[in-house]
Amino acid sequence: MKPVWNEQQLEIRDYYEQVALQRVRPSAAERDQNLSFDRQIWRDLGASGLFGLHMPEEFGGQGLGLREFAAALEGFARGCQDMGVLVSFVAQVGLVQAGLLSYGSEQQKQRWLPGLIRGELLGSFAITEQGCGSDVRAMKLAAHQELDGFRLNGQKWNITNAPEADVVMTFAHVQDVGERSVSCFITATDVAGLERSEPFELLGNRGTPIGAFDFNDVLLPPSALVGEVGQGLDVLYFAFLVERVLTGLVITGCMEPLMEDCLQYSQERQAFGRPIGDNQYIQGQIVEMYCQVEVLRSVLLRAMDSMEQGEDCSSLASLVKMLATENLHQACINAIRIHGNSGYRRDQYFERLLRDSIGVFFAGGTIEIHRHVIWNNLISELNQGKRSRQGLNLGVYQKADVTAFTQPTEEALA
Ligand SMILES: Cc1cc2nc3c(=O)[nH]c(=O)nc-3n(C[C@H](O)[C@H](O)[C@H](O)COP(=O)(O)OP(=O)(O)OC[C@H]3O[C@@H](n4cnc5c(N)ncnc54)[C@H](O)[C@@H]3O)c2cc1C
């Protein structure tokens, strides 16, 4: 069978699996229990190069291709058993960094990307409000244009990284500009008038700080506007494509070891005088997990190839997110069932992953919304021979010439 990863990609994957095993996994259960986020781990991950493998060198990245980045992320997710850190990662790298790279001005990229890539800054991407989630146009955050910038009033809610973030990319309706009013802004979170909540008590994803932002007369300079007035939905739509693909990678990385653990246990655990894996019911569940990982990886690689070619891969990205979320949730339940009583214990990671898998049903758009996206794409292709969304800045991940991966030195990681 043709291997998915070439030799260098395997080296990258193994390297980041080790980083995760050593720096993230040992304290994952504690963070879940205490609802805490570890800034030192974030800085360590920055120093390991994980946040910037695929980002341009001028901003502190390594300028590698998306496949190298994918290998790194899959390896990292394999090792860490911590959906909390992974959700924080996807919010920053898949949403904030992607949005900035594609729509940020040169000055905005220079100001924010190096700190984010080094892990010195934590980024947050705030769309959802208490009154609106899937229907993003219904947001109420308002930006009034004034002589010296934009004055923001309103609230964002259930936002990954919000309680700890140093920088937030957010979306508001600029007033009195007509229908195309949703616009994107980026600001430091210590700006006057911006308040953050404590982390929310949630069922899962407890190792990522999720909370609210309150904007009380926050005055942002014109340089805080990302793209143009009215371009917010383009920024959002592009960032969502990247976020969905990254979520798929993370879930593939979580699911494969889940399948391997079940396989191993099926050979060790005896019932009725033989390994439980001798039963076709058990085999079927494990084979299904294997097939789902392989299908997911194939669709992911297609989506990433499209991205590198500067194509709109929105149906593939939504397919990835749907498959990934549903499969992970079912795989967690099956892993607990296969492990019986010992799978149901809180000192196993299965129950944590099961709780986390429910949050991923919502984060980045629900399954119903992904079906909606795919349906809309199908209809516009039927009616117009193409997808209707025009003018997206899709070319930022075009295939890089750089191929050499350099592991960080021990001093950089210390
Ligand atoms: C772990 C986690 C992290 C998150 N991080 C962020 C973040 O960083 N930034 C951010 O902005 N938001 C974030 N969110 C919020 C997330 O984006 C929203 O929860 C999501 O968009 C759904 O919105 P809602 O919860 O308001 O549900 P609603 O939009 O109110 O939907 C409720 C139900 O109705 C269904 N529904 C709605 N419209 C339709 C339709 N047209 N057709 C069929 N069914 C429909 C939905 O699928 C859902 O089942 C996060 C959520 C979670 C759980």
PDB file of N, CA and C and ligand atoms in Angstrom, residues 87 91 95 123-136 156-162 169 171 202 204-205 208 210 240 243 356 358-370 372, ligand 1:
ATOM      1  N   VAL A  87      -8.042  22.276  20.617  1.00  0.00           N
ATOM      2  CA  VAL A  87      -9.064  23.275  20.244  1.00  0.00           C
ATOM      3  C   VAL A  87      -8.461  24.685  20.309  1.00  0.00           C
ATOM      4  N   ALA A  91      -8.104  27.198  17.054  1.00  0.00           N
ATOM      5  CA  ALA A  91      -8.636  28.571  17.067  1.00  0.00           C
ATOM      6  C   ALA A  91      -7.547  29.569  16.677  1.00  0.00           C
ATOM      7  N   LEU A  95      -7.755  29.772  12.628  1.00  0.00           N
ATOM      8  CA  LEU A  95      -8.640  30.927  12.425  1.00  0.00           C
ATOM      9  C   LEU A  95      -7.850  32.240  12.420  1.00  0.00           C
ATOM     10  N   GLY A 123      -4.105  33.673  20.620  1.00  0.00           N
ATOM     11  CA  GLY A 123      -5.084  34.335  19.764  1.00  0.00           C
ATOM     12  C   GLY A 123      -6.482  33.766  19.918  1.00  0.00           C
ATOM     13  N   SER A 124      -7.461  34.625  19.694  1.00  0.00           N
ATOM     14  CA  SER A 124      -8.866  34.252  19.829  1.00  0.00           C
ATOM     15  C   SER A 124      -9.640  34.804  18.631  1.00  0.00           C
ATOM     16  N   PHE A 125     -10.671  34.089  18.209  1.00  0.00           N
ATOM     17  CA  PHE A 125     -11.423  34.463  16.992  1.00  0.00           C
ATOM     18  C   PHE A 125     -12.886  34.514  17.394  1.00  0.00           C
ATOM     19  N   ALA A 126     -13.456  35.715  17.471  1.00  0.00           N
ATOM     20  CA  ALA A 126     -14.751  35.859  18.136  1.00  0.00           C
ATOM     21  C   ALA A 126     -15.867  36.257  17.170  1.00  0.00           C
ATOM     22  N   ILE A 127     -16.764  35.297  16.919  1.00  0.00           N
ATOM     23  CA  ILE A 127     -17.923  35.552  16.058  1.00  0.00           C
ATOM     24  C   ILE A 127     -19.210  35.392  16.883  1.00  0.00           C
ATOM     25  N   THR A 128     -19.300  34.245  17.580  1.00  0.00           N
ATOM     26  CA  THR A 128     -20.550  33.850  18.240  1.00  0.00           C
ATOM     27  C   THR A 128     -20.970  34.837  19.337  1.00  0.00           C
ATOM     28  N   GLU A 129     -22.274  35.036  19.440  1.00  0.00           N
ATOM     29  CA  GLU A 129     -22.833  35.858  20.524  1.00  0.00           C
ATOM     30  C   GLU A 129     -23.917  35.041  21.201  1.00  0.00           C
ATOM     31  N   GLN A 130     -24.373  35.525  22.339  1.00  0.00           N
ATOM     32  CA  GLN A 130     -25.389  34.752  23.063  1.00  0.00           C
ATOM     33  C   GLN A 130     -26.631  34.569  22.185  1.00  0.00           C
ATOM     34  N   GLY A 131     -26.933  35.581  21.373  1.00  0.00           N
ATOM     35  CA  GLY A 131     -28.140  35.506  20.551  1.00  0.00           C
ATOM     36  C   GLY A 131     -27.919  34.937  19.165  1.00  0.00           C
ATOM     37  N   CYS A 132     -26.685  34.628  18.796  1.00  0.00           N
ATOM     38  CA  CYS A 132     -26.478  34.081  17.442  1.00  0.00           C
ATOM     39  C   CYS A 132     -25.242  33.194  17.370  1.00  0.00           C
ATOM     40  N   GLY A 133     -25.413  32.049  16.695  1.00  0.00           N
ATOM     41  CA  GLY A 133     -24.306  31.117  16.505  1.00  0.00           C
ATOM     42  C   GLY A 133     -24.174  30.798  15.035  1.00  0.00           C
ATOM     43  N   SER A 134     -25.016  29.852  14.569  1.00  0.00           N
ATOM     44  CA  SER A 134     -24.930  29.448  13.163  1.00  0.00           C
ATOM     45  C   SER A 134     -25.226  30.617  12.218  1.00  0.00           C
ATOM     46  N   ASP A 135     -26.175  31.443  12.600  1.00  0.00           N
ATOM     47  CA  ASP A 135     -26.600  32.555  11.734  1.00  0.00           C
ATOM     48  C   ASP A 135     -25.715  33.774  12.025  1.00  0.00           C
ATOM     49  N   VAL A 136     -24.524  33.764  11.443  1.00  0.00           N
ATOM     50  CA  VAL A 136     -23.535  34.781  11.843  1.00  0.00           C
ATOM     51  C   VAL A 136     -23.965  36.205  11.477  1.00  0.00           C
ATOM     52  N   LYS A 156     -19.319  39.147  22.800  1.00  0.00           N
ATOM     53  CA  LYS A 156     -19.075  37.858  22.120  1.00  0.00           C
ATOM     54  C   LYS A 156     -19.081  36.777  23.194  1.00  0.00           C
ATOM     55  N   TRP A 157     -19.451  35.579  22.824  1.00  0.00           N
ATOM     56  CA  TRP A 157     -19.802  34.576  23.838  1.00  0.00           C
ATOM     57  C   TRP A 157     -19.367  33.181  23.397  1.00  0.00           C
ATOM     58  N   ASN A 158     -18.884  32.400  24.340  1.00  0.00           N
ATOM     59  CA  ASN A 158     -18.443  31.026  24.054  1.00  0.00           C
ATOM     60  C   ASN A 158     -17.267  30.996  23.082  1.00  0.00           C
ATOM     61  N   ILE A 159     -16.292  31.815  23.363  1.00  0.00           N
ATOM     62  CA  ILE A 159     -15.160  31.996  22.453  1.00  0.00           C
ATOM     63  C   ILE A 159     -13.915  31.297  23.003  1.00  0.00           C
ATOM     64  N   THR A 160     -13.351  30.414  22.170  1.00  0.00           N
ATOM     65  CA  THR A 160     -12.143  29.687  22.560  1.00  0.00           C
ATOM     66  C   THR A 160     -11.007  30.665  22.847  1.00  0.00           C
ATOM     67  N   ASN A 161     -10.318  30.418  23.927  1.00  0.00           N
ATOM     68  CA  ASN A 161      -9.136  31.188  24.374  1.00  0.00           C
ATOM     69  C   ASN A 161      -9.489  32.548  24.978  1.00  0.00           C
ATOM     70  N   ALA A 162     -10.760  32.981  24.913  1.00  0.00           N
ATOM     71  CA  ALA A 162     -11.092  34.355  25.323  1.00  0.00           C
ATOM     72  C   ALA A 162     -10.564  34.723  26.719  1.00  0.00           C
ATOM     73  N   MET A 169      -9.396  38.570  17.176  1.00  0.00           N
ATOM     74  CA  MET A 169      -9.888  38.968  15.863  1.00  0.00           C
ATOM     75  C   MET A 169     -11.409  38.838  15.981  1.00  0.00           C
ATOM     76  N   PHE A 171     -15.667  40.298  14.865  1.00  0.00           N
ATOM     77  CA  PHE A 171     -16.530  40.674  13.739  1.00  0.00           C
ATOM     78  C   PHE A 171     -17.678  41.528  14.233  1.00  0.00           C
ATOM     79  N   LEU A 202     -17.776  23.923  31.282  1.00  0.00           N
ATOM     80  CA  LEU A 202     -18.406  23.172  30.193  1.00  0.00           C
ATOM     81  C   LEU A 202     -18.247  21.674  30.426  1.00  0.00           C
ATOM     82  N   GLY A 204     -17.115  19.457  28.279  1.00  0.00           N
ATOM     83  CA  GLY A 204     -15.830  18.997  27.763  1.00  0.00           C
ATOM     84  C   GLY A 204     -14.973  20.170  27.311  1.00  0.00           C
ATOM     85  N   ASN A 205     -13.898  19.858  26.616  1.00  0.00           N
ATOM     86  CA  ASN A 205     -12.963  20.883  26.146  1.00  0.00           C
ATOM     87  C   ASN A 205     -12.557  21.803  27.296  1.00  0.00           C
ATOM     88  N   THR A 208      -9.227  23.958  27.404  1.00  0.00           N
ATOM     89  CA  THR A 208      -9.108  25.185  26.619  1.00  0.00           C
ATOM     90  C   THR A 208      -9.978  26.236  27.317  1.00  0.00           C
ATOM     91  N   ILE A 210     -12.605  28.814  27.522  1.00  0.00           N
ATOM     92  CA  ILE A 210     -13.694  29.303  26.662  1.00  0.00           C
ATOM     93  C   ILE A 210     -14.510  30.310  27.468  1.00  0.00           C
ATOM     94  N   PHE A 240     -12.732  29.702   8.159  1.00  0.00           N
ATOM     95  CA  PHE A 240     -13.495  28.483   8.430  1.00  0.00           C
ATOM     96  C   PHE A 240     -13.004  27.298   7.595  1.00  0.00           C
ATOM     97  N   GLU A 243      -9.951  26.151   9.356  1.00  0.00           N
ATOM     98  CA  GLU A 243     -10.318  25.586  10.666  1.00  0.00           C
ATOM     99  C   GLU A 243     -10.910  24.188  10.521  1.00  0.00           C
ATOM    100  N   ASP A 356     -15.215  15.698  25.140  1.00  0.00           N
ATOM    101  CA  ASP A 356     -14.670  16.709  24.215  1.00  0.00           C
ATOM    102  C   ASP A 356     -15.299  16.589  22.821  1.00  0.00           C
ATOM    103  N   ILE A 358     -18.190  16.004  21.964  1.00  0.00           N
ATOM    104  CA  ILE A 358     -19.512  16.652  21.846  1.00  0.00           C
ATOM    105  C   ILE A 358     -19.327  18.132  21.512  1.00  0.00           C
ATOM    106  N   GLY A 359     -18.318  18.775  22.118  1.00  0.00           N
ATOM    107  CA  GLY A 359     -18.070  20.192  21.829  1.00  0.00           C
ATOM    108  C   GLY A 359     -17.717  20.421  20.368  1.00  0.00           C
ATOM    109  N   VAL A 360     -17.013  19.442  19.785  1.00  0.00           N
ATOM    110  CA  VAL A 360     -16.594  19.626  18.393  1.00  0.00           C
ATOM    111  C   VAL A 360     -17.795  19.572  17.432  1.00  0.00           C
ATOM    112  N   PHE A 361     -18.934  19.044  17.933  1.00  0.00           N
ATOM    113  CA  PHE A 361     -20.156  19.102  17.106  1.00  0.00           C
ATOM    114  C   PHE A 361     -20.547  20.553  16.812  1.00  0.00           C
ATOM    115  N   PHE A 362     -20.208  21.473  17.744  1.00  0.00           N
ATOM    116  CA  PHE A 362     -20.617  22.883  17.579  1.00  0.00           C
ATOM    117  C   PHE A 362     -19.481  23.753  17.074  1.00  0.00           C
ATOM    118  N   ALA A 363     -18.289  23.565  17.669  1.00  0.00           N
ATOM    119  CA  ALA A 363     -17.167  24.450  17.345  1.00  0.00           C
ATOM    120  C   ALA A 363     -16.930  24.427  15.832  1.00  0.00           C
ATOM    121  N   GLY A 364     -16.867  25.593  15.232  1.00  0.00           N
ATOM    122  CA  GLY A 364     -16.589  25.673  13.791  1.00  0.00           C
ATOM    123  C   GLY A 364     -17.792  25.338  12.921  1.00  0.00           C
ATOM    124  N   GLY A 365     -18.986  25.299  13.521  1.00  0.00           N
ATOM    125  CA  GLY A 365     -20.199  25.044  12.723  1.00  0.00           C
ATOM    126  C   GLY A 365     -20.732  23.647  12.954  1.00  0.00           C
ATOM    127  N   THR A 366     -22.057  23.541  13.063  1.00  0.00           N
ATOM    128  CA  THR A 366     -22.677  22.250  13.367  1.00  0.00           C
ATOM    129  C   THR A 366     -22.787  21.387  12.096  1.00  0.00           C
ATOM    130  N   ILE A 367     -23.063  20.111  12.315  1.00  0.00           N
ATOM    131  CA  ILE A 367     -23.221  19.163  11.206  1.00  0.00           C
ATOM    132  C   ILE A 367     -24.312  19.660  10.239  1.00  0.00           C
ATOM    133  N   GLU A 368     -25.402  20.177  10.826  1.00  0.00           N
ATOM    134  CA  GLU A 368     -26.522  20.639   9.981  1.00  0.00           C
ATOM    135  C   GLU A 368     -26.040  21.781   9.079  1.00  0.00           C
ATOM    136  N   ILE A 369     -25.209  22.656   9.630  1.00  0.00           N
ATOM    137  CA  ILE A 369     -24.714  23.787   8.836  1.00  0.00           C
ATOM    138  C   ILE A 369     -23.762  23.289   7.738  1.00  0.00           C
ATOM    139  N   HIS A 370     -22.989  22.267   8.028  1.00  0.00           N
ATOM    140  CA  HIS A 370     -22.096  21.725   6.984  1.00  0.00           C
ATOM    141  C   HIS A 370     -22.908  21.105   5.851  1.00  0.00           C
ATOM    142  N   HIS A 372     -25.771  22.078   4.975  1.00  0.00           N
ATOM    143  CA  HIS A 372     -26.303  23.274   4.326  1.00  0.00           C
ATOM    144  C   HIS A 372     -25.272  23.842   3.330  1.00  0.00           C
TER     145      HIS A 372
HETATM  146  C1  LIG B   1     -15.813  23.912  22.176  1.00  0.00           C
HETATM  147  C2  LIG B   1     -16.402  25.120  21.465  1.00  0.00           C
HETATM  148  C3  LIG B   1     -15.552  26.112  21.015  1.00  0.00           C
HETATM  149  C4  LIG B   1     -16.086  27.237  20.360  1.00  0.00           C
HETATM  150  N1  LIG B   1     -15.219  28.219  19.955  1.00  0.00           N
HETATM  151  C5  LIG B   1     -15.706  29.307  19.320  1.00  0.00           C
HETATM  152  C6  LIG B   1     -14.815  30.358  18.913  1.00  0.00           C
HETATM  153  O1  LIG B   1     -13.596  30.300  19.111  1.00  0.00           O
HETATM  154  N2  LIG B   1     -15.352  31.434  18.303  1.00  0.00           N
HETATM  155  C7  LIG B   1     -16.681  31.551  18.056  1.00  0.00           C
HETATM  156  O2  LIG B   1     -17.080  32.552  17.494  1.00  0.00           O
HETATM  157  N3  LIG B   1     -17.551  30.578  18.439  1.00  0.00           N
HETATM  158  C8  LIG B   1     -17.088  29.459  19.066  1.00  0.00           C
HETATM  159  N4  LIG B   1     -17.963  28.466  19.473  1.00  0.00           N
HETATM  160  C9  LIG B   1     -19.388  28.618  19.228  1.00  0.00           C
HETATM  161  C10 LIG B   1     -19.856  27.807  18.021  1.00  0.00           C
HETATM  162  O3  LIG B   1     -19.335  28.345  16.848  1.00  0.00           O
HETATM  163  C11 LIG B   1     -21.386  27.820  18.030  1.00  0.00           C
HETATM  164  O4  LIG B   1     -21.787  27.066  19.146  1.00  0.00           O
HETATM  165  C12 LIG B   1     -21.959  27.224  16.758  1.00  0.00           C
HETATM  166  O5  LIG B   1     -21.772  28.093  15.692  1.00  0.00           O
HETATM  167  C13 LIG B   1     -23.461  26.907  16.907  1.00  0.00           C
HETATM  168  O6  LIG B   1     -24.135  28.019  17.373  1.00  0.00           O
HETATM  169  P1  LIG B   1     -25.208  27.888  18.570  1.00  0.00           P
HETATM  170  O7  LIG B   1     -24.560  27.104  19.642  1.00  0.00           O
HETATM  171  O8  LIG B   1     -25.664  29.259  18.890  1.00  0.00           O
HETATM  172  O9  LIG B   1     -26.361  27.044  17.966  1.00  0.00           O
HETATM  173  P2  LIG B   1     -27.588  27.559  17.039  1.00  0.00           P
HETATM  174  O10 LIG B   1     -27.066  28.289  15.863  1.00  0.00           O
HETATM  175  O11 LIG B   1     -28.568  28.262  17.893  1.00  0.00           O
HETATM  176  O12 LIG B   1     -28.179  26.180  16.560  1.00  0.00           O
HETATM  177  C14 LIG B   1     -28.926  25.319  17.455  1.00  0.00           C
HETATM  178  C15 LIG B   1     -29.282  24.057  16.685  1.00  0.00           C
HETATM  179  O13 LIG B   1     -30.064  24.386  15.523  1.00  0.00           O
HETATM  180  C16 LIG B   1     -29.463  23.886  14.358  1.00  0.00           C
HETATM  181  N5  LIG B   1     -29.637  24.820  13.232  1.00  0.00           N
HETATM  182  C17 LIG B   1     -29.429  26.158  13.202  1.00  0.00           C
HETATM  183  N6  LIG B   1     -29.668  26.653  11.974  1.00  0.00           N
HETATM  184  C18 LIG B   1     -30.024  25.606  11.205  1.00  0.00           C
HETATM  185  C19 LIG B   1     -30.360  25.459   9.827  1.00  0.00           C
HETATM  186  N7  LIG B   1     -30.400  26.494   8.992  1.00  0.00           N
HETATM  187  N8  LIG B   1     -30.662  24.225   9.369  1.00  0.00           N
HETATM  188  C20 LIG B   1     -30.638  23.151  10.206  1.00  0.00           C
HETATM  189  N9  LIG B   1     -30.323  23.219  11.498  1.00  0.00           N
HETATM  190  C21 LIG B   1     -30.006  24.432  11.996  1.00  0.00           C
HETATM  191  C22 LIG B   1     -27.980  23.763  14.701  1.00  0.00           C
HETATM  192  O14 LIG B   1     -27.321  22.824  13.865  1.00  0.00           O
HETATM  193  C23 LIG B   1     -28.039  23.322  16.168  1.00  0.00           C
HETATM  194  O15 LIG B   1     -28.253  21.940  16.219  1.00  0.00           O
HETATM  195  C24 LIG B   1     -17.472  27.335  20.137  1.00  0.00           C
HETATM  196  C25 LIG B   1     -18.324  26.316  20.580  1.00  0.00           C
HETATM  197  C26 LIG B   1     -17.806  25.234  21.250  1.00  0.00           C
HETATM  198  C27 LIG B   1     -18.738  24.165  21.743  1.00  0.00           C
END
